[in-house]
Coordinates of N, CA, C and O in Angstrom, one line a residue:
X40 N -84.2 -73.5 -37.6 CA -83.6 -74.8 -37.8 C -82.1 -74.5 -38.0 O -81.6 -73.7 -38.8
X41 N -81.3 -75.3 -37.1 CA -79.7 -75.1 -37.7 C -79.1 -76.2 -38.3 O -79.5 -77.4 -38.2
X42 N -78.3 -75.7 -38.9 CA -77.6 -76.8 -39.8 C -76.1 -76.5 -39.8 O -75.5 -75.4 -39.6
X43 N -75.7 -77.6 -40.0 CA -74.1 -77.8 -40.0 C -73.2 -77.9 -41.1 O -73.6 -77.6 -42.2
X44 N -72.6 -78.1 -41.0 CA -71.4 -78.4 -42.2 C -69.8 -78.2 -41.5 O -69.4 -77.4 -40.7
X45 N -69.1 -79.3 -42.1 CA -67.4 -79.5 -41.6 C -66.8 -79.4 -43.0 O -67.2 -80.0 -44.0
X46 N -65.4 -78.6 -42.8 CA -64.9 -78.7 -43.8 C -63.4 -79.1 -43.6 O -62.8 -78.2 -43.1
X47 N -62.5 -80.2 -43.8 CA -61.4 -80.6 -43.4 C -60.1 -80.7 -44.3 O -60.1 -80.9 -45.6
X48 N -58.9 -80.7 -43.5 CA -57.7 -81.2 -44.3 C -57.7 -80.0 -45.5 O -57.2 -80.1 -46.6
X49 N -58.4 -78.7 -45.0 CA -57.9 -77.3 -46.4 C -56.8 -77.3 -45.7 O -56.5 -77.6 -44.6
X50 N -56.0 -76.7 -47.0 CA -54.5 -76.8 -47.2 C -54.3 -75.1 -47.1 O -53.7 -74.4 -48.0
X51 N -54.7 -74.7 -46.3 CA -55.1 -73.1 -45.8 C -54.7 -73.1 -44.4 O -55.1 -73.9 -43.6
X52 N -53.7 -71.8 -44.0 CA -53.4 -71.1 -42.8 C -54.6 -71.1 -42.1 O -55.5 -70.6 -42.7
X53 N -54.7 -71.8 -40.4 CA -55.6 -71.2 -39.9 C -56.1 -70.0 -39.5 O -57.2 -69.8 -39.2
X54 N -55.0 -68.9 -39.5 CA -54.7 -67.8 -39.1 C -55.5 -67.1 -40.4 O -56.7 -66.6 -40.1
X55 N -55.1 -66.9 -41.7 CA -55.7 -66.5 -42.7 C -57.4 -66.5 -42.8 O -58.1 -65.6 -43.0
X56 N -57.8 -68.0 -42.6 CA -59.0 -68.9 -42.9 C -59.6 -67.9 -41.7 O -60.6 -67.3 -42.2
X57 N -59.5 -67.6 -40.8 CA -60.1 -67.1 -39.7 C -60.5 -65.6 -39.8 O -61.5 -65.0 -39.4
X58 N -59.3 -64.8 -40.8 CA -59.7 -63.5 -41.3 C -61.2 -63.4 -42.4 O -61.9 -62.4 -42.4
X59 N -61.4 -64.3 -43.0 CA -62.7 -64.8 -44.1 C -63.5 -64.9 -42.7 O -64.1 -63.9 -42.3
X60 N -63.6 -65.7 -42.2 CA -64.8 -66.4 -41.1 C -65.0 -65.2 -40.5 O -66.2 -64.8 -40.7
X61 N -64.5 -64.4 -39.9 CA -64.7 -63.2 -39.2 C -65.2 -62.2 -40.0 O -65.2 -61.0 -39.6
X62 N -65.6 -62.5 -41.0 CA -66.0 -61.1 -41.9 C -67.2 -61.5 -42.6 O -67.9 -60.8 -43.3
X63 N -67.6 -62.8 -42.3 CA -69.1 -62.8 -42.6 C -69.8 -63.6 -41.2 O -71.0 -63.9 -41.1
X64 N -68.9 -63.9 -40.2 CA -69.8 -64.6 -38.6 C -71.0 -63.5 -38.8 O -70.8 -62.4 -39.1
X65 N -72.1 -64.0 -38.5 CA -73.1 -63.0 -38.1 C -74.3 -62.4 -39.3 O -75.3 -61.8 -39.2
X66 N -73.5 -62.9 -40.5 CA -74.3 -62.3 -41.7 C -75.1 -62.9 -42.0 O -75.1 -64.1 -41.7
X67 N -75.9 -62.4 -42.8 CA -77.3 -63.5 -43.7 C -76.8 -64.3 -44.6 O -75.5 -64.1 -44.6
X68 N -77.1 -65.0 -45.1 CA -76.5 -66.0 -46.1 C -76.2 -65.5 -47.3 O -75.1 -65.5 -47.9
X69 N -77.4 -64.9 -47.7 CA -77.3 -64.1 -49.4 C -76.2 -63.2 -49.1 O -75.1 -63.5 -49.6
X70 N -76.2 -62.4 -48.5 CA -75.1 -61.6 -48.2 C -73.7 -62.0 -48.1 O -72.7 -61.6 -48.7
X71 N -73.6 -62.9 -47.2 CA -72.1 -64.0 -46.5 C -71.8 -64.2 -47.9 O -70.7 -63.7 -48.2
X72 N -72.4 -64.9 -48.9 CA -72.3 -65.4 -50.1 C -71.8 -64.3 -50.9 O -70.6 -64.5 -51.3
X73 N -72.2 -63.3 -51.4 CA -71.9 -62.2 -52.2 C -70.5 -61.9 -51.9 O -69.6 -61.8 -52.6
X74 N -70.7 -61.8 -50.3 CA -68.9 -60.8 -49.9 C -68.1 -61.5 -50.2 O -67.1 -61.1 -50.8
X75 N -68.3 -62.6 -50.0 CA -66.9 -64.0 -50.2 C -66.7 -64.2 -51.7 O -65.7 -64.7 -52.2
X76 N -67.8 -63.9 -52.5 CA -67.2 -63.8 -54.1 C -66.5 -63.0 -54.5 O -65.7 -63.3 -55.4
X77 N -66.4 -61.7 -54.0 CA -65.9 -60.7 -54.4 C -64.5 -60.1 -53.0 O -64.2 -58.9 -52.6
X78 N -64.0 -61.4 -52.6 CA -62.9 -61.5 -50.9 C -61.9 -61.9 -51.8 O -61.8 -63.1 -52.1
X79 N -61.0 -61.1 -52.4 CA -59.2 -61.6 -52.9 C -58.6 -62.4 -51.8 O -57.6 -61.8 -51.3
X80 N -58.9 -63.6 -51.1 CA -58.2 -65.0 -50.1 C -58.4 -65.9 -51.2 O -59.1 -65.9 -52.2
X81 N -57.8 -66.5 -50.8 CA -57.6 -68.2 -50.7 C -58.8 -69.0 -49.8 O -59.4 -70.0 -49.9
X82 N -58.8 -68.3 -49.2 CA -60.2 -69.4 -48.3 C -61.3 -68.7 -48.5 O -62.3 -69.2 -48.0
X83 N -61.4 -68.0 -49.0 CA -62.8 -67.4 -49.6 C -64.2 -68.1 -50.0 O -65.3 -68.2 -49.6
X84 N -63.0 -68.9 -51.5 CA -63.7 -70.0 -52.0 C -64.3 -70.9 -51.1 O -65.5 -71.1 -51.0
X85 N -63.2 -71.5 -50.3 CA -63.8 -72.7 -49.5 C -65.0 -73.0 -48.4 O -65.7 -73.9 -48.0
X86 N -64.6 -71.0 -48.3 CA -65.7 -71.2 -46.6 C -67.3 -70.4 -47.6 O -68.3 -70.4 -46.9
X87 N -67.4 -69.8 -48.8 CA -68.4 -69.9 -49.7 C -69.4 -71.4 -50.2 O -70.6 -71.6 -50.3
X88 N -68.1 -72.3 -50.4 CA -68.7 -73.5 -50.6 C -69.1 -74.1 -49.5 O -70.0 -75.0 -49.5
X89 N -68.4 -73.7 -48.2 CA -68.6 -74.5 -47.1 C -70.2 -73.7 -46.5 O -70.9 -74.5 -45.8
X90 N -70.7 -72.7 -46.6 CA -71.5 -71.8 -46.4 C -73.1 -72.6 -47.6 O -74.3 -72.7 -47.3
X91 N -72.4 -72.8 -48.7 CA -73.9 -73.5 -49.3 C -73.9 -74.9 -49.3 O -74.8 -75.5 -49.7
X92 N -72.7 -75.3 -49.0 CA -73.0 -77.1 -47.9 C -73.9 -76.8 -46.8 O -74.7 -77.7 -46.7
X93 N -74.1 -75.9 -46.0 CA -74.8 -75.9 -44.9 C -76.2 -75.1 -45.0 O -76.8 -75.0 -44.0
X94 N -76.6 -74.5 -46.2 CA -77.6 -74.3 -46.9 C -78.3 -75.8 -47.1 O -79.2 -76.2 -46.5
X95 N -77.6 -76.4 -48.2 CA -77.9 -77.5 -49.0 C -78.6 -78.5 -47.9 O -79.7 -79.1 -48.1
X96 N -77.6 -78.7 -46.5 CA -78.0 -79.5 -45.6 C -79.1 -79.3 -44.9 O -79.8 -80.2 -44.5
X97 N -79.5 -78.2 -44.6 CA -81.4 -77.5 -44.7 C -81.9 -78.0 -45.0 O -82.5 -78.8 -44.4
X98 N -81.8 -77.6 -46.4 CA -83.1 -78.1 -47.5 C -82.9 -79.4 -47.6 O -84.0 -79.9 -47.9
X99 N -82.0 -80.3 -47.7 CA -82.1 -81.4 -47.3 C -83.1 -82.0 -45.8 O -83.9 -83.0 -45.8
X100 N -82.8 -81.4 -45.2 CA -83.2 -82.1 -43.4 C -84.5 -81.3 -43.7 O -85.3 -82.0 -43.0
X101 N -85.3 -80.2 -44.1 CA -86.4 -79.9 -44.4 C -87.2 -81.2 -45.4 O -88.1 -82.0 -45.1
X102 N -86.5 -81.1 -46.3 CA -86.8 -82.1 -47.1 C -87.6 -83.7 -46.6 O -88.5 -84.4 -47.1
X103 N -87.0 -83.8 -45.8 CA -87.1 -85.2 -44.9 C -88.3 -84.8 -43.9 O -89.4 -85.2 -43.9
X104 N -88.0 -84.0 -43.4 CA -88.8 -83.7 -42.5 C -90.4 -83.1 -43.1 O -90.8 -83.4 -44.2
X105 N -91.0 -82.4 -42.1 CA -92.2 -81.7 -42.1 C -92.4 -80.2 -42.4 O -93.5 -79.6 -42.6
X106 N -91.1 -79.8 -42.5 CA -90.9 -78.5 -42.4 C -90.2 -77.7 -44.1 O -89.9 -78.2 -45.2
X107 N -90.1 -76.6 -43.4 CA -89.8 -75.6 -44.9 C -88.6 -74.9 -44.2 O -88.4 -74.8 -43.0
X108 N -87.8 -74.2 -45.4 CA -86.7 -73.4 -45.3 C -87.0 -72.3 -46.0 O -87.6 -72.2 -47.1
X109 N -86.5 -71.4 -45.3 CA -86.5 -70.0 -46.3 C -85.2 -69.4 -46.3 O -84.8 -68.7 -45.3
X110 N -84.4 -69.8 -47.4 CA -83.3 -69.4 -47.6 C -82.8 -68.0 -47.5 O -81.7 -67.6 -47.7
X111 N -84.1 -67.0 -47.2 CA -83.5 -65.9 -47.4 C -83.2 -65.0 -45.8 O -82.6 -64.0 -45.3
X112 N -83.9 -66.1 -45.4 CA -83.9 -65.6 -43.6 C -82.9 -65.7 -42.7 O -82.5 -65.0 -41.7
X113 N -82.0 -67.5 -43.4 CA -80.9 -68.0 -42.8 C -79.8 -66.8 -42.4 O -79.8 -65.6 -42.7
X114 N -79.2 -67.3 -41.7 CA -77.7 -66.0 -41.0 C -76.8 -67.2 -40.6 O -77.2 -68.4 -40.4
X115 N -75.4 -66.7 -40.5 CA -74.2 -67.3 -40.1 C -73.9 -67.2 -38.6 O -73.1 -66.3 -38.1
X116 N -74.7 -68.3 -37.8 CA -74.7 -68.3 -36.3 C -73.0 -68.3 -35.7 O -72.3 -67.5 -35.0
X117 N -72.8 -69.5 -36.2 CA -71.4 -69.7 -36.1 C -70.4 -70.5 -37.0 O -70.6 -71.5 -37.7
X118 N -69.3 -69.9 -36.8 CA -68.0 -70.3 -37.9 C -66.9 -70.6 -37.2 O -66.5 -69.6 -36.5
X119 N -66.1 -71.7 -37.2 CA -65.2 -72.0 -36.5 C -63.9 -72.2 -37.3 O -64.0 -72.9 -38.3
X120 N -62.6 -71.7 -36.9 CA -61.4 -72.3 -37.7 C -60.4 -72.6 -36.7 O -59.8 -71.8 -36.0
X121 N -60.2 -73.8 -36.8 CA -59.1 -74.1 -36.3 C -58.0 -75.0 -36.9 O -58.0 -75.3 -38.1
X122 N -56.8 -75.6 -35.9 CA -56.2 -75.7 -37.1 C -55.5 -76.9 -37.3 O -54.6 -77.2 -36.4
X123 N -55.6 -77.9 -38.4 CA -55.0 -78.7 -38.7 C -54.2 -79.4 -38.8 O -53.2 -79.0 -38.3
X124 N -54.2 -80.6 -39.5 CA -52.6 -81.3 -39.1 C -51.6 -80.3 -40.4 O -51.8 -79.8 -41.4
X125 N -49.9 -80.7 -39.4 CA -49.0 -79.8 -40.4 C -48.3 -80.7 -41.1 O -48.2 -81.8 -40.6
X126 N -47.7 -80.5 -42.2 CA -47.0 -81.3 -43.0 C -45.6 -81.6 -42.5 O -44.9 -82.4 -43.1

């Protein structure tokens, strides 16, 4: 099952934001989650929260549905950063 999540209008370099995304693309979740606690960025935080919004939205859409989630299976298919309006 995939799940999504958007995160908009961070007040974060896309150039930066993209160093974080590139260092957990491809990882398990429990994992993606751990490295980004312990990542000295600025977008660390964001793309961690933005990482268990798209957890959360799972177990939500399992929820509804018929099906189950096993959170420990999930991986970070894809991460995208691009870049925003400038001030």
């Amino acid at each position: 099952m995939e799940s999504t999540a958007i995160l908009r209008f961070a007040r974060v370099s896309a150039r930066k934001a993209r160093l974080v995304a590139d260092l957990v693309r491809g990882m398990d979740v429990p994992d993606a989650i751990e490295a980004l606690m312990f990542t000295p960025k600025k977008s660390a935080p964001l793309v961690k929260k933005l990482i268990e919004s798209a957890v959360a939205n799972a177990e939500h859409a399992a929820a509804n549905g018929d099906g189950s989630v096993d959170v420990d299976s999930m991986y970070v298919k894809t991460i995208h950063v691009d870049q925003g309006p400038q001030l």
